[in-house]
PDB file of C-alpha atoms in Angstrom:
ATOM      1  CA  MET A   1       0.235  -0.002  -0.124  1.00 44.00           C
ATOM      2  CA  ASP A   2       1.606   3.329  -1.067  1.00 46.00           C
ATOM      3  CA  LEU A   3       0.779   5.860   1.452  1.00 47.00           C
ATOM      4  CA  ASP A   4       3.776   7.946   1.126  1.00 59.00           C
ATOM      5  CA  ARG A   5       2.683  10.163  -1.423  1.00 57.00           C
ATOM      6  CA  LYS A   6       2.003  13.816   0.267  1.00 77.00           C
ATOM      7  CA  VAL A   7      -0.572  16.405  -0.487  1.00 82.00           C
ATOM      8  CA  ARG A   8      -1.168  20.085   0.401  1.00 81.00           C
ATOM      9  CA  LEU A   9      -4.224  20.860   2.923  1.00 78.00           C
ATOM     10  CA  ASP A  10      -6.146  24.017   2.198  1.00 82.00           C
ATOM     11  CA  LEU A  11      -5.619  25.301   5.664  1.00 80.00           C
ATOM     12  CA  ASP A  12      -7.967  28.448   4.998  1.00 84.00           C
ATOM     13  CA  ALA A  13     -10.690  25.922   3.871  1.00 84.00           C
ATOM     14  CA  TYR A  14      -9.760  23.445   6.883  1.00 80.00           C
ATOM     15  CA  GLU A  15     -10.470  26.352   9.011  1.00 82.00           C
ATOM     16  CA  THR A  16     -13.369  27.566   7.664  1.00 81.00           C
ATOM     17  CA  ARG A  17     -14.932  24.016   8.034  1.00 81.00           C
ATOM     18  CA  VAL A  18     -14.095  23.203  11.878  1.00 78.00           C
ATOM     19  CA  ARG A  19     -14.952  26.686  12.794  1.00 82.00           C
ATOM     20  CA  SER A  20     -18.622  26.824  11.385  1.00 79.00           C
ATOM     21  CA  ALA A  21     -19.530  22.988  10.438  1.00 80.00           C
ATOM     22  CA  PRO A  22     -20.906  20.933  13.529  1.00 83.00           C
ATOM     23  CA  CYS A  23     -18.810  18.758  15.506  1.00 88.00           C
ATOM     24  CA  PHE A  24     -17.231  16.011  13.502  1.00 88.00           C
ATOM     25  CA  ILE A  25     -17.342  13.212  16.325  1.00 92.00           C
ATOM     26  CA  CYS A  26     -20.674  14.118  17.157  1.00 92.00           C
ATOM     27  CA  ALA A  27     -21.830  13.468  13.670  1.00 92.00           C
ATOM     28  CA  ILE A  28     -20.192  10.282  13.238  1.00 93.00           C
ATOM     29  CA  VAL A  29     -21.253   8.831  16.159  1.00 94.00           C
ATOM     30  CA  SER A  30     -25.245  10.165  15.146  1.00 92.00           C
ATOM     31  CA  GLU A  31     -24.337   8.553  11.904  1.00 92.00           C
ATOM     32  CA  ASP A  32     -24.638  11.413   9.785  1.00 89.00           C
ATOM     33  CA  PRO A  33     -24.668  10.182   6.100  1.00 88.00           C
ATOM     34  CA  ALA A  34     -21.821  13.099   5.443  1.00 84.00           C
ATOM     35  CA  TYR A  35     -19.639  10.836   7.121  1.00 84.00           C
ATOM     36  CA  GLY A  36     -20.569   7.672   6.312  1.00 82.00           C
ATOM     37  CA  LEU A  37     -17.297   7.107   4.599  1.00 82.00           C
ATOM     38  CA  GLU A  38     -15.146   7.367   7.836  1.00 90.00           C
ATOM     39  CA  GLN A  39     -13.431   3.982   8.863  1.00 94.00           C
ATOM     40  CA  ILE A  40     -14.476   3.103  12.093  1.00 95.00           C
ATOM     41  CA  LEU A  41     -11.730   0.789  13.801  1.00 98.00           C
ATOM     42  CA  TYR A  42     -13.193   0.287  17.290  1.00 98.00           C
ATOM     43  CA  GLU A  43     -16.411   1.222  18.934  1.00 96.00           C
ATOM     44  CA  ASP A  44     -17.891   0.416  22.525  1.00 97.00           C
ATOM     45  CA  ASP A  45     -20.445   1.584  24.536  1.00 97.00           C
ATOM     46  CA  ASP A  46     -18.664   4.932  25.003  1.00 97.00           C
ATOM     47  CA  HIS A  47     -15.402   4.954  22.737  1.00 98.00           C
ATOM     48  CA  LEU A  48     -14.902   5.233  19.014  1.00 97.00           C
ATOM     49  CA  ALA A  49     -11.617   5.079  17.034  1.00 98.00           C
ATOM     50  CA  PHE A  50     -11.431   6.029  13.016  1.00 96.00           C
ATOM     51  CA  LEU A  51      -9.032   6.821  11.124  1.00 96.00           C
ATOM     52  CA  ALA A  52      -8.109  10.130  10.458  1.00 93.00           C
ATOM     53  CA  ARG A  53      -9.801  11.925   7.489  1.00 88.00           C
ATOM     54  CA  TYR A  54      -6.868  14.286   7.031  1.00 86.00           C
ATOM     55  CA  PRO A  55      -3.439  11.507   7.780  1.00 91.00           C
ATOM     56  CA  THR A  56       0.072  12.871   7.986  1.00 90.00           C
ATOM     57  CA  MET A  57       1.123   9.074   8.755  1.00 92.00           C
ATOM     58  CA  PRO A  58      -0.288   5.931   7.625  1.00 92.00           C
ATOM     59  CA  GLY A  59      -2.215   4.502  10.398  1.00 95.00           C
ATOM     60  CA  TYR A  60      -2.938   7.906  11.731  1.00 96.00           C
ATOM     61  CA  THR A  61      -6.051   7.322  13.768  1.00 97.00           C
ATOM     62  CA  LEU A  62      -8.539   9.429  16.432  1.00 96.00           C
ATOM     63  CA  VAL A  63      -9.683   8.074  19.417  1.00 98.00           C
ATOM     64  CA  SER A  64     -12.757   9.727  21.340  1.00 96.00           C
ATOM     65  CA  PRO A  65     -15.200   9.343  23.737  1.00 97.00           C
ATOM     66  CA  LYS A  66     -18.747   9.325  22.464  1.00 97.00           C
ATOM     67  CA  ARG A  67     -20.417  11.893  24.604  1.00 95.00           C
ATOM     68  CA  HIS A  68     -19.476  15.149  23.343  1.00 94.00           C
ATOM     69  CA  VAL A  69     -16.593  16.299  26.300  1.00 94.00           C
ATOM     70  CA  GLU A  70     -13.998  19.117  25.489  1.00 92.00           C
ATOM     71  CA  HIS A  71     -11.473  18.550  28.413  1.00 89.00           C
ATOM     72  CA  ALA A  72      -9.302  15.810  29.461  1.00 86.00           C
ATOM     73  CA  VAL A  73      -8.825  16.506  32.706  1.00 86.00           C
ATOM     74  CA  ARG A  74     -12.055  18.742  33.419  1.00 90.00           C
ATOM     75  CA  ASP A  75     -15.110  16.782  32.080  1.00 92.00           C
ATOM     76  CA  LEU A  76     -14.023  13.027  32.723  1.00 93.00           C
ATOM     77  CA  ASP A  77     -14.094  11.412  35.922  1.00 94.00           C
ATOM     78  CA  GLU A  78     -10.966   9.590  36.916  1.00 95.00           C
ATOM     79  CA  ASP A  79     -12.989   5.906  35.629  1.00 96.00           C
ATOM     80  CA  ALA A  80     -14.028   7.512  32.857  1.00 96.00           C
ATOM     81  CA  TYR A  81     -10.400   9.090  31.865  1.00 96.00           C
ATOM     82  CA  LEU A  82      -9.084   5.793  32.705  1.00 97.00           C
ATOM     83  CA  ALA A  83     -11.463   3.647  30.445  1.00 97.00           C
ATOM     84  CA  MET A  84     -10.182   6.194  27.645  1.00 96.00           C
ATOM     85  CA  MET A  85      -6.923   5.789  27.826  1.00 97.00           C
ATOM     86  CA  ARG A  86      -7.190   2.035  28.266  1.00 98.00           C
ATOM     87  CA  VAL A  87      -8.704   2.425  24.844  1.00 98.00           C
ATOM     88  CA  VAL A  88      -6.188   4.421  23.527  1.00 98.00           C
ATOM     89  CA  ARG A  89      -3.647   1.719  24.236  1.00 98.00           C
ATOM     90  CA  LYS A  90      -5.461  -0.882  22.748  1.00 98.00           C
ATOM     91  CA  VAL A  91      -6.149   0.942  19.605  1.00 98.00           C
ATOM     92  CA  ALA A  92      -2.563   1.984  19.540  1.00 98.00           C
ATOM     93  CA  LEU A  93      -1.120  -1.551  20.189  1.00 98.00           C
ATOM     94  CA  ALA A  94      -3.065  -2.697  17.201  1.00 98.00           C
ATOM     95  CA  VAL A  95      -1.991   0.222  15.106  1.00 98.00           C
ATOM     96  CA  GLU A  96       1.179  -0.752  15.668  1.00 97.00           C
ATOM     97  CA  SER A  97       0.774  -4.388  15.222  1.00 97.00           C
ATOM     98  CA  VAL A  98      -0.420  -3.452  11.087  1.00 97.00           C
ATOM     99  CA  VAL A  99       1.623  -0.153  10.441  1.00 96.00           C
ATOM    100  CA  PRO A 100       5.408  -0.151  10.887  1.00 95.00           C
ATOM    101  CA  SER A 101       6.524   2.584  13.457  1.00 94.00           C
ATOM    102  CA  GLU A 102       9.477   3.416  15.492  1.00 94.00           C
ATOM    103  CA  ARG A 103       7.476   5.358  17.734  1.00 95.00           C
ATOM    104  CA  THR A 104       3.754   6.343  18.229  1.00 96.00           C
ATOM    105  CA  TYR A 105       2.572   9.558  19.271  1.00 96.00           C
ATOM    106  CA  VAL A 106      -0.481   9.500  21.471  1.00 96.00           C
ATOM    107  CA  LEU A 107      -1.801  13.201  22.437  1.00 94.00           C
ATOM    108  CA  SER A 108      -4.708  14.507  22.670  1.00 92.00           C
ATOM    109  CA  LEU A 109      -5.120  17.972  20.195  1.00 84.00           C
ATOM    110  CA  GLY A 110      -8.376  20.584  19.555  1.00 76.00           C
ATOM    111  CA  SER A 111      -9.258  23.686  20.080  1.00 72.00           C
ATOM    112  CA  GLN A 112     -12.319  25.610  21.419  1.00 72.00           C
ATOM    113  CA  GLN A 113     -12.061  27.500  18.322  1.00 71.00           C
ATOM    114  CA  GLY A 114     -13.001  24.008  16.435  1.00 67.00           C
ATOM    115  CA  ASN A 115     -12.651  20.011  16.767  1.00 78.00           C
ATOM    116  CA  SER A 116     -13.281  20.926  20.392  1.00 83.00           C
ATOM    117  CA  HIS A 117     -14.910  17.057  21.095  1.00 91.00           C
ATOM    118  CA  LEU A 118     -12.106  15.752  22.894  1.00 92.00           C
ATOM    119  CA  HIS A 119      -9.821  13.072  20.972  1.00 94.00           C
ATOM    120  CA  TRP A 120      -6.619  11.674  21.165  1.00 96.00           C
ATOM    121  CA  HIS A 121      -4.539  11.124  18.376  1.00 96.00           C
ATOM    122  CA  VAL A 122      -2.851   8.323  17.586  1.00 97.00           C
ATOM    123  CA  ALA A 123       0.048   8.843  15.032  1.00 95.00           C
ATOM    124  CA  PRO A 124       2.529   6.110  14.147  1.00 96.00           C
ATOM    125  CA  LEU A 125       5.925   7.705  13.013  1.00 94.00           C
ATOM    126  CA  PRO A 126       7.276   5.495  10.115  1.00 92.00           C
ATOM    127  CA  PRO A 127      10.609   3.928  10.670  1.00 92.00           C
ATOM    128  CA  GLY A 128      13.652   5.907   9.068  1.00 91.00           C
ATOM    129  CA  THR A 129      11.918   9.598   9.578  1.00 89.00           C
ATOM    130  CA  PRO A 130      14.708  11.876   9.884  1.00 88.00           C
ATOM    131  CA  TYR A 131      14.514  13.817  13.235  1.00 89.00           C
ATOM    132  CA  ARG A 132      13.963  16.990  12.017  1.00 88.00           C
ATOM    133  CA  GLU A 133      10.756  15.444  10.332  1.00 86.00           C
ATOM    134  CA  GLN A 134       9.757  14.098  13.493  1.00 88.00           C
ATOM    135  CA  GLN A 135       7.590  15.183  16.662  1.00 91.00           C
ATOM    136  CA  TYR A 136       4.931  17.790  15.542  1.00 85.00           C
ATOM    137  CA  HIS A 137       6.794  18.098  12.350  1.00 85.00           C
ATOM    138  CA  ALA A 138       5.622  14.701  11.265  1.00 88.00           C
ATOM    139  CA  LEU A 139       1.917  15.566  12.810  1.00 86.00           C
ATOM    140  CA  MET A 140       1.336  19.153  11.119  1.00 86.00           C
ATOM    141  CA  ALA A 141      -1.001  18.569   8.267  1.00 84.00           C
ATOM    142  CA  GLU A 142       0.840  21.901   6.627  1.00 83.00           C
ATOM    143  CA  ASN A 143       3.443  19.672   6.158  1.00 83.00           C
ATOM    144  CA  GLY A 144       1.560  17.507   3.626  1.00 84.00           C
ATOM    145  CA  LEU A 145      -1.156  14.619   3.998  1.00 88.00           C
ATOM    146  CA  ILE A 146      -1.215  11.447   2.899  1.00 89.00           C
ATOM    147  CA  GLU A 147      -3.062  10.918  -0.450  1.00 84.00           C
ATOM    148  CA  TRP A 148      -5.051   7.634  -0.054  1.00 84.00           C
ATOM    149  CA  SER A 149      -8.088   6.226  -1.844  1.00 86.00           C
ATOM    150  CA  GLN A 150     -11.568   5.212  -0.252  1.00 89.00           C
ATOM    151  CA  ALA A 151     -10.263   1.273  -1.095  1.00 93.00           C
ATOM    152  CA  GLN A 152      -6.559   1.846   0.635  1.00 92.00           C
ATOM    153  CA  ALA A 153      -8.560   3.250   3.925  1.00 92.00           C
ATOM    154  CA  GLU A 154     -10.909   0.271   3.471  1.00 95.00           C
ATOM    155  CA  GLU A 155      -7.985  -2.193   3.673  1.00 96.00           C
ATOM    156  CA  LEU A 156      -5.825  -0.456   6.130  1.00 96.00           C
ATOM    157  CA  ALA A 157      -9.021  -0.259   8.077  1.00 97.00           C
ATOM    158  CA  ALA A 158      -9.573  -4.070   8.093  1.00 98.00           C
ATOM    159  CA  ARG A 159      -6.334  -4.850   9.013  1.00 98.00           C
ATOM    160  CA  ILE A 160      -6.275  -2.850  11.907  1.00 98.00           C
ATOM    161  CA  ARG A 161     -10.086  -4.048  12.988  1.00 98.00           C
ATOM    162  CA  GLN A 162      -8.961  -7.569  12.498  1.00 98.00           C
ATOM    163  CA  ALA A 163      -5.918  -6.695  14.958  1.00 98.00           C
ATOM    164  CA  LEU A 164      -8.688  -5.299  17.182  1.00 97.00           C
ATOM    165  CA  ALA A 165     -10.398  -8.524  17.056  1.00 94.00           C
TER     166      ALA A 165
END
């Protein structure tokens, strides 16, 4: 699967969309047809994991609580936080078993100005990535996105779902 090609993201259009559109995670949870092509990897009563729509690395996945919460440390009690982190770890291990990586970044990003629904990024860094292209550089969409077809996304998602089974 050739997922190394990088394409540019129109950051102005992206910012306009995330600031004005409804919550994308709530839309996925409610099965909004506009999000029908999202590749769901894991789901339980409280959590959801899916391939990122704008991946910067192969296997880039988002993990989120289904309930709309915005703050990791204020909106989740300790039990809910620990349950969420168990799912993040489970998904990260499955992604690592399918996608070669020298390190997997796990972090919560978002903004009250857009994409405020709490979510964790699980981002497997490809082996051999030069140091200056690692860490935040590797995560930044302005450094390019993977261009992949729906069929490639479906195939990768199937492999990760199998690893989760």
